Amino acid sequence: MPYQVKPLPFTKELTGISKKTLDIHHCKLYTGYVNKSNEIEDKVKKADKGAANASYSEIGELKRQQSFALNGVYLHEAYFNVLGGDGKPTGPLVERIKKDFGSYEEWEADFRAAGMAARGWVVLAFDVNDGSLHNYSCDVHNHGGIWGAMPIVVLDVYEHAYFIDFGSDRKSYIEAFMKNLNWEAANKAFHNVICKLGKT
Ligand code: FE
C-alpha cells in the first residue's frame, strides 16, 4: 500500500512558527518525502537484484535513499503530531520522564541542549532495548538513529523549520516549539508505543 500524506493534526495558529513555514514544511518538504518513498518502493520492485553491488548498484542506491526518504516521512509525522498544544507538561509520559531522567527539568534541559547541538533531529524516544526513555539526536534522517528507539516527541532543527521566522536564532525556535508542544498528543504517542510493545 502506498505511503499517504497525513494532514496536519491541528488547525490552530502556532506561537512563533508561522503558517508560511508550516505550509512549506508540510506541503512541500514532508510531502516530497512521501512521494519519493513511494517512487523508491516502486523502483525497488523492478530493480535488477542480480546486479546488487556495494560500490554501486541501482538496488544499493535505492535502498540507501529509501532509509533517507522514509525516515524523513516518519520523523516529520512525529514532529507535526506534537505541535498545536499549550506546552503545559502533564500526564503519564511526564511521570515517566521524571522517573527516567530524574526530574522534568533535567529532561527539558537535556532536550533543549540536544536541540542546540544537533544538525537535524532530537527525539525523545522509548528505547525497547532497555525499556526506558532517552533523548537521542541525529544529523541526517538516516545517520545516527538508534535501532529499537520509538519516537515520541520529535523536534526538527533543520534550518527550514525556523529560518523564515527566527533567522539563525535557533534558541528562540526551540522555545517556541516547547510553547506549542501538545502533551496530550505526546501522551497518546507514548501510550501507543507501550501498547504495541505490550509493556507497562
Ligand atoms: Fe523538516
PDB file of N, CA, C and O in Angstrom, residues 80-137:
ATOM      1  N   PHE A  80       5.130  16.896  13.509  1.00  0.00           N
ATOM      2  CA  PHE A  80       3.852  17.604  13.375  1.00  0.00           C
ATOM      3  C   PHE A  80       2.846  17.109  14.423  1.00  0.00           C
ATOM      4  O   PHE A  80       2.001  17.875  14.898  1.00  0.00           O
ATOM      5  N   ASN A  81       2.946  15.837  14.770  1.00  0.00           N
ATOM      6  CA  ASN A  81       1.998  15.235  15.717  1.00  0.00           C
ATOM      7  C   ASN A  81       1.994  15.923  17.078  1.00  0.00           C
ATOM      8  O   ASN A  81       0.970  15.968  17.750  1.00  0.00           O
ATOM      9  N   VAL A  82       3.156  16.448  17.496  1.00  0.00           N
ATOM     10  CA  VAL A  82       3.219  17.036  18.844  1.00  0.00           C
ATOM     11  C   VAL A  82       3.185  18.567  18.826  1.00  0.00           C
ATOM     12  O   VAL A  82       3.489  19.203  19.830  1.00  0.00           O
ATOM     13  N   LEU A  83       2.793  19.162  17.709  1.00  0.00           N
ATOM     14  CA  LEU A  83       2.595  20.612  17.677  1.00  0.00           C
ATOM     15  C   LEU A  83       1.111  20.924  17.862  1.00  0.00           C
ATOM     16  O   LEU A  83       0.258  20.054  17.670  1.00  0.00           O
ATOM     17  N   GLY A  84       0.819  22.164  18.208  1.00  0.00           N
ATOM     18  CA  GLY A  84      -0.583  22.586  18.312  1.00  0.00           C
ATOM     19  C   GLY A  84      -1.142  22.515  19.718  1.00  0.00           C
ATOM     20  O   GLY A  84      -2.350  22.635  19.923  1.00  0.00           O
ATOM     21  N   GLY A  85      -0.264  22.340  20.714  1.00  0.00           N
ATOM     22  CA  GLY A  85      -0.733  22.285  22.099  1.00  0.00           C
ATOM     23  C   GLY A  85      -0.418  23.558  22.871  1.00  0.00           C
ATOM     24  O   GLY A  85      -0.025  24.568  22.276  1.00  0.00           O
ATOM     25  N   ASP A  86      -0.564  23.473  24.208  1.00  0.00           N
ATOM     26  CA  ASP A  86      -0.332  24.665  25.030  1.00  0.00           C
ATOM     27  C   ASP A  86       0.995  24.619  25.795  1.00  0.00           C
ATOM     28  O   ASP A  86       1.290  25.503  26.597  1.00  0.00           O
ATOM     29  N   GLY A  87       1.766  23.553  25.554  1.00  0.00           N
ATOM     30  CA  GLY A  87       3.092  23.484  26.170  1.00  0.00           C
ATOM     31  C   GLY A  87       3.111  23.143  27.644  1.00  0.00           C
ATOM     32  O   GLY A  87       4.180  23.192  28.267  1.00  0.00           O
ATOM     33  N   LYS A  88       1.939  22.801  28.221  1.00  0.00           N
ATOM     34  CA  LYS A  88       1.909  22.504  29.669  1.00  0.00           C
ATOM     35  C   LYS A  88       2.114  21.012  29.894  1.00  0.00           C
ATOM     36  O   LYS A  88       1.233  20.197  29.581  1.00  0.00           O
ATOM     37  N   PRO A  89       3.273  20.624  30.449  1.00  0.00           N
ATOM     38  CA  PRO A  89       3.584  19.195  30.601  1.00  0.00           C
ATOM     39  C   PRO A  89       2.701  18.507  31.626  1.00  0.00           C
ATOM     40  O   PRO A  89       2.615  18.950  32.772  1.00  0.00           O
ATOM     41  N   THR A  90       2.050  17.444  31.183  1.00  0.00           N
ATOM     42  CA  THR A  90       1.149  16.715  32.075  1.00  0.00           C
ATOM     43  C   THR A  90       0.954  15.293  31.571  1.00  0.00           C
ATOM     44  O   THR A  90       1.238  15.010  30.402  1.00  0.00           O
ATOM     45  N   GLY A  91       0.495  14.405  32.449  1.00  0.00           N
ATOM     46  CA  GLY A  91       0.128  13.057  32.021  1.00  0.00           C
ATOM     47  C   GLY A  91       1.182  12.000  32.328  1.00  0.00           C
ATOM     48  O   GLY A  91       2.266  12.296  32.842  1.00  0.00           O
ATOM     49  N   PRO A  92       0.864  10.737  32.001  1.00  0.00           N
ATOM     50  CA  PRO A  92       1.751   9.610  32.315  1.00  0.00           C
ATOM     51  C   PRO A  92       3.148   9.725  31.693  1.00  0.00           C
ATOM     52  O   PRO A  92       4.127   9.276  32.288  1.00  0.00           O
ATOM     53  N   LEU A  93       3.234  10.335  30.509  1.00  0.00           N
ATOM     54  CA  LEU A  93       4.552  10.493  29.883  1.00  0.00           C
ATOM     55  C   LEU A  93       5.453  11.359  30.754  1.00  0.00           C
ATOM     56  O   LEU A  93       6.638  11.062  30.934  1.00  0.00           O
ATOM     57  N   VAL A  94       4.882  12.420  31.302  1.00  0.00           N
ATOM     58  CA  VAL A  94       5.671  13.322  32.141  1.00  0.00           C
ATOM     59  C   VAL A  94       6.119  12.592  33.416  1.00  0.00           C
ATOM     60  O   VAL A  94       7.263  12.758  33.872  1.00  0.00           O
ATOM     61  N   GLU A  95       5.230  11.758  33.955  1.00  0.00           N
ATOM     62  CA  GLU A  95       5.612  10.967  35.139  1.00  0.00           C
ATOM     63  C   GLU A  95       6.765  10.022  34.797  1.00  0.00           C
ATOM     64  O   GLU A  95       7.690   9.837  35.575  1.00  0.00           O
ATOM     65  N   ARG A  96       6.699   9.437  33.608  1.00  0.00           N
ATOM     66  CA  ARG A  96       7.768   8.524  33.186  1.00  0.00           C
ATOM     67  C   ARG A  96       9.072   9.278  32.912  1.00  0.00           C
ATOM     68  O   ARG A  96      10.168   8.791  33.199  1.00  0.00           O
ATOM     69  N   ILE A  97       8.947  10.492  32.372  1.00  0.00           N
ATOM     70  CA  ILE A  97      10.123  11.346  32.158  1.00  0.00           C
ATOM     71  C   ILE A  97      10.813  11.610  33.498  1.00  0.00           C
ATOM     72  O   ILE A  97      12.041  11.487  33.620  1.00  0.00           O
ATOM     73  N   LYS A  98      10.012  11.931  34.517  1.00  0.00           N
ATOM     74  CA  LYS A  98      10.581  12.219  35.849  1.00  0.00           C
ATOM     75  C   LYS A  98      11.332  11.002  36.376  1.00  0.00           C
ATOM     76  O   LYS A  98      12.417  11.124  36.956  1.00  0.00           O
ATOM     77  N   LYS A  99      10.756   9.826  36.147  1.00  0.00           N
ATOM     78  CA  LYS A  99      11.371   8.574  36.632  1.00  0.00           C
ATOM     79  C   LYS A  99      12.693   8.306  35.888  1.00  0.00           C
ATOM     80  O   LYS A  99      13.702   7.986  36.520  1.00  0.00           O
ATOM     81  N   ASP A 100      12.660   8.444  34.564  1.00  0.00           N
ATOM     82  CA  ASP A 100      13.826   8.041  33.764  1.00  0.00           C
ATOM     83  C   ASP A 100      14.922   9.107  33.685  1.00  0.00           C
ATOM     84  O   ASP A 100      16.075   8.781  33.437  1.00  0.00           O
ATOM     85  N   PHE A 101      14.555  10.382  33.863  1.00  0.00           N
ATOM     86  CA  PHE A 101      15.550  11.454  33.763  1.00  0.00           C
ATOM     87  C   PHE A 101      15.878  12.089  35.115  1.00  0.00           C
ATOM     88  O   PHE A 101      16.721  12.966  35.181  1.00  0.00           O
ATOM     89  N   GLY A 102      15.174  11.690  36.166  1.00  0.00           N
ATOM     90  CA  GLY A 102      15.425  12.278  37.484  1.00  0.00           C
ATOM     91  C   GLY A 102      14.434  13.382  37.797  1.00  0.00           C
ATOM     92  O   GLY A 102      13.909  13.465  38.904  1.00  0.00           O
ATOM     93  N   SER A 103      14.146  14.246  36.840  1.00  0.00           N
ATOM     94  CA  SER A 103      13.134  15.298  37.016  1.00  0.00           C
ATOM     95  C   SER A 103      12.720  15.785  35.630  1.00  0.00           C
ATOM     96  O   SER A 103      13.438  15.570  34.642  1.00  0.00           O
ATOM     97  N   TYR A 104      11.568  16.460  35.581  1.00  0.00           N
ATOM     98  CA  TYR A 104      11.127  17.032  34.303  1.00  0.00           C
ATOM     99  C   TYR A 104      12.150  18.064  33.819  1.00  0.00           C
ATOM    100  O   TYR A 104      12.486  18.131  32.638  1.00  0.00           O
ATOM    101  N   GLU A 105      12.643  18.869  34.761  1.00  0.00           N
ATOM    102  CA  GLU A 105      13.575  19.954  34.406  1.00  0.00           C
ATOM    103  C   GLU A 105      14.854  19.394  33.769  1.00  0.00           C
ATOM    104  O   GLU A 105      15.385  19.966  32.818  1.00  0.00           O
ATOM    105  N   GLU A 106      15.331  18.271  34.323  1.00  0.00           N
ATOM    106  CA  GLU A 106      16.548  17.669  33.754  1.00  0.00           C
ATOM    107  C   GLU A 106      16.301  17.189  32.335  1.00  0.00           C
ATOM    108  O   GLU A 106      17.133  17.324  31.446  1.00  0.00           O
ATOM    109  N   TRP A 107      15.118  16.591  32.123  1.00  0.00           N
ATOM    110  CA  TRP A 107      14.785  16.145  30.762  1.00  0.00           C
ATOM    111  C   TRP A 107      14.762  17.327  29.802  1.00  0.00           C
ATOM    112  O   TRP A 107      15.358  17.281  28.725  1.00  0.00           O
ATOM    113  N   GLU A 108      14.057  18.399  30.228  1.00  0.00           N
ATOM    114  CA  GLU A 108      13.889  19.538  29.315  1.00  0.00           C
ATOM    115  C   GLU A 108      15.234  20.203  29.009  1.00  0.00           C
ATOM    116  O   GLU A 108      15.493  20.579  27.855  1.00  0.00           O
ATOM    117  N   ALA A 109      16.091  20.317  30.005  1.00  0.00           N
ATOM    118  CA  ALA A 109      17.414  20.919  29.782  1.00  0.00           C
ATOM    119  C   ALA A 109      18.210  20.078  28.784  1.00  0.00           C
ATOM    120  O   ALA A 109      18.882  20.612  27.882  1.00  0.00           O
ATOM    121  N   ASP A 110      18.136  18.771  28.920  1.00  0.00           N
ATOM    122  CA  ASP A 110      18.855  17.869  28.022  1.00  0.00           C
ATOM    123  C   ASP A 110      18.268  17.932  26.608  1.00  0.00           C
ATOM    124  O   ASP A 110      19.007  17.981  25.614  1.00  0.00           O
ATOM    125  N   PHE A 111      16.952  17.969  26.530  1.00  0.00           N
ATOM    126  CA  PHE A 111      16.260  18.021  25.232  1.00  0.00           C
ATOM    127  C   PHE A 111      16.609  19.313  24.492  1.00  0.00           C
ATOM    128  O   PHE A 111      16.923  19.307  23.303  1.00  0.00           O
ATOM    129  N   ARG A 112      16.566  20.424  25.211  1.00  0.00           N
ATOM    130  CA  ARG A 112      16.895  21.726  24.601  1.00  0.00           C
ATOM    131  C   ARG A 112      18.361  21.765  24.159  1.00  0.00           C
ATOM    132  O   ARG A 112      18.684  22.288  23.083  1.00  0.00           O
ATOM    133  N   ALA A 113      19.255  21.245  25.004  1.00  0.00           N
ATOM    134  CA  ALA A 113      20.683  21.236  24.654  1.00  0.00           C
ATOM    135  C   ALA A 113      20.920  20.388  23.412  1.00  0.00           C
ATOM    136  O   ALA A 113      21.684  20.778  22.512  1.00  0.00           O
ATOM    137  N   ALA A 114      20.255  19.240  23.345  1.00  0.00           N
ATOM    138  CA  ALA A 114      20.376  18.373  22.165  1.00  0.00           C
ATOM    139  C   ALA A 114      19.876  19.123  20.929  1.00  0.00           C
ATOM    140  O   ALA A 114      20.442  19.005  19.839  1.00  0.00           O
ATOM    141  N   GLY A 115      18.836  19.925  21.115  1.00  0.00           N
ATOM    142  CA  GLY A 115      18.283  20.717  20.015  1.00  0.00           C
ATOM    143  C   GLY A 115      19.258  21.772  19.516  1.00  0.00           C
ATOM    144  O   GLY A 115      19.306  22.085  18.327  1.00  0.00           O
ATOM    145  N   MET A 116      20.052  22.330  20.412  1.00  0.00           N
ATOM    146  CA  MET A 116      21.056  23.324  20.010  1.00  0.00           C
ATOM    147  C   MET A 116      22.262  22.657  19.359  1.00  0.00           C
ATOM    148  O   MET A 116      22.957  23.261  18.547  1.00  0.00           O
ATOM    149  N   ALA A 117      22.500  21.404  19.735  1.00  0.00           N
ATOM    150  CA  ALA A 117      23.720  20.719  19.283  1.00  0.00           C
ATOM    151  C   ALA A 117      23.532  19.910  18.001  1.00  0.00           C
ATOM    152  O   ALA A 117      24.493  19.703  17.259  1.00  0.00           O
ATOM    153  N   ALA A 118      22.325  19.448  17.755  1.00  0.00           N
ATOM    154  CA  ALA A 118      22.098  18.572  16.596  1.00  0.00           C
ATOM    155  C   ALA A 118      22.037  19.379  15.306  1.00  0.00           C
ATOM    156  O   ALA A 118      21.801  20.587  15.321  1.00  0.00           O
ATOM    157  N   ARG A 119      22.228  18.667  14.186  1.00  0.00           N
ATOM    158  CA  ARG A 119      22.082  19.323  12.873  1.00  0.00           C
ATOM    159  C   ARG A 119      20.793  18.903  12.194  1.00  0.00           C
ATOM    160  O   ARG A 119      20.488  19.384  11.107  1.00  0.00           O
ATOM    161  N   GLY A 120      20.054  17.991  12.803  1.00  0.00           N
ATOM    162  CA  GLY A 120      18.845  17.506  12.143  1.00  0.00           C
ATOM    163  C   GLY A 120      17.659  17.298  13.068  1.00  0.00           C
ATOM    164  O   GLY A 120      16.653  17.995  12.970  1.00  0.00           O
ATOM    165  N   TRP A 121      17.818  16.366  13.995  1.00  0.00           N
ATOM    166  CA  TRP A 121      16.669  15.947  14.796  1.00  0.00           C
ATOM    167  C   TRP A 121      17.028  15.691  16.245  1.00  0.00           C
ATOM    168  O   TRP A 121      18.128  15.237  16.536  1.00  0.00           O
ATOM    169  N   VAL A 122      16.036  15.934  17.121  1.00  0.00           N
ATOM    170  CA  VAL A 122      16.105  15.471  18.504  1.00  0.00           C
ATOM    171  C   VAL A 122      14.850  14.633  18.748  1.00  0.00           C
ATOM    172  O   VAL A 122      13.745  15.029  18.350  1.00  0.00           O
ATOM    173  N   VAL A 123      15.038  13.496  19.367  1.00  0.00           N
ATOM    174  CA  VAL A 123      13.930  12.561  19.543  1.00  0.00           C
ATOM    175  C   VAL A 123      13.875  12.086  20.983  1.00  0.00           C
ATOM    176  O   VAL A 123      14.838  11.471  21.472  1.00  0.00           O
ATOM    177  N   LEU A 124      12.781  12.409  21.678  1.00  0.00           N
ATOM    178  CA  LEU A 124      12.506  11.720  22.947  1.00  0.00           C
ATOM    179  C   LEU A 124      11.903  10.384  22.543  1.00  0.00           C
ATOM    180  O   LEU A 124      10.832  10.345  21.932  1.00  0.00           O
ATOM    181  N   ALA A 125      12.632   9.321  22.854  1.00  0.00           N
ATOM    182  CA  ALA A 125      12.219   8.007  22.365  1.00  0.00           C
ATOM    183  C   ALA A 125      12.102   7.020  23.514  1.00  0.00           C
ATOM    184  O   ALA A 125      12.819   7.124  24.515  1.00  0.00           O
ATOM    185  N   PHE A 126      11.204   6.060  23.349  1.00  0.00           N
ATOM    186  CA  PHE A 126      11.170   4.914  24.253  1.00  0.00           C
ATOM    187  C   PHE A 126      12.025   3.837  23.601  1.00  0.00           C
ATOM    188  O   PHE A 126      11.701   3.340  22.524  1.00  0.00           O
ATOM    189  N   ASP A 127      13.132   3.520  24.273  1.00  0.00           N
ATOM    190  CA  ASP A 127      14.080   2.558  23.700  1.00  0.00           C
ATOM    191  C   ASP A 127      13.715   1.157  24.184  1.00  0.00           C
ATOM    192  O   ASP A 127      13.808   0.863  25.384  1.00  0.00           O
ATOM    193  N   VAL A 128      13.318   0.309  23.260  1.00  0.00           N
ATOM    194  CA  VAL A 128      12.875  -1.046  23.636  1.00  0.00           C
ATOM    195  C   VAL A 128      14.046  -1.890  24.155  1.00  0.00           C
ATOM    196  O   VAL A 128      13.825  -2.898  24.821  1.00  0.00           O
ATOM    197  N   ASN A 129      15.261  -1.458  23.866  1.00  0.00           N
ATOM    198  CA  ASN A 129      16.415  -2.260  24.300  1.00  0.00           C
ATOM    199  C   ASN A 129      16.585  -2.260  25.814  1.00  0.00           C
ATOM    200  O   ASN A 129      16.921  -3.284  26.402  1.00  0.00           O
ATOM    201  N   ASP A 130      16.355  -1.102  26.440  1.00  0.00           N
ATOM    202  CA  ASP A 130      16.471  -1.068  27.905  1.00  0.00           C
ATOM    203  C   ASP A 130      15.158  -0.678  28.575  1.00  0.00           C
ATOM    204  O   ASP A 130      15.096  -0.518  29.794  1.00  0.00           O
ATOM    205  N   GLY A 131      14.111  -0.501  27.768  1.00  0.00           N
ATOM    206  CA  GLY A 131      12.781  -0.208  28.330  1.00  0.00           C
ATOM    207  C   GLY A 131      12.701   1.135  29.023  1.00  0.00           C
ATOM    208  O   GLY A 131      11.977   1.271  30.017  1.00  0.00           O
ATOM    209  N   SER A 132      13.446   2.141  28.539  1.00  0.00           N
ATOM    210  CA  SER A 132      13.308   3.466  29.165  1.00  0.00           C
ATOM    211  C   SER A 132      13.418   4.592  28.135  1.00  0.00           C
ATOM    212  O   SER A 132      13.770   4.371  26.975  1.00  0.00           O
ATOM    213  N   LEU A 133      13.098   5.794  28.599  1.00  0.00           N
ATOM    214  CA  LEU A 133      13.101   6.970  27.722  1.00  0.00           C
ATOM    215  C   LEU A 133      14.508   7.551  27.591  1.00  0.00           C
ATOM    216  O   LEU A 133      15.277   7.557  28.554  1.00  0.00           O
ATOM    217  N   HIS A 134      14.811   8.053  26.398  1.00  0.00           N
ATOM    218  CA  HIS A 134      16.096   8.717  26.141  1.00  0.00           C
ATOM    219  C   HIS A 134      15.870   9.869  25.187  1.00  0.00           C
ATOM    220  O   HIS A 134      14.960   9.822  24.357  1.00  0.00           O
ATOM    221  N   ASN A 135      16.719  10.897  25.276  1.00  0.00           N
ATOM    222  CA  ASN A 135      16.784  11.918  24.234  1.00  0.00           C
ATOM    223  C   ASN A 135      17.915  11.537  23.293  1.00  0.00           C
ATOM    224  O   ASN A 135      19.084  11.539  23.697  1.00  0.00           O
ATOM    225  N   TYR A 136      17.581  11.204  22.078  1.00  0.00           N
ATOM    226  CA  TYR A 136      18.589  10.902  21.077  1.00  0.00           C
ATOM    227  C   TYR A 136      18.588  12.015  20.033  1.00  0.00           C
ATOM    228  O   TYR A 136      17.581  12.711  19.864  1.00  0.00           O
ATOM    229  N   SER A 137      19.696  12.153  19.311  1.00  0.00           N
ATOM    230  CA  SER A 137      19.693  13.137  18.225  1.00  0.00           C
ATOM    231  C   SER A 137      20.437  12.566  17.027  1.00  0.00           C
ATOM    232  O   SER A 137      21.200  11.608  17.152  1.00  0.00           O
TER     233      SER A 137
END
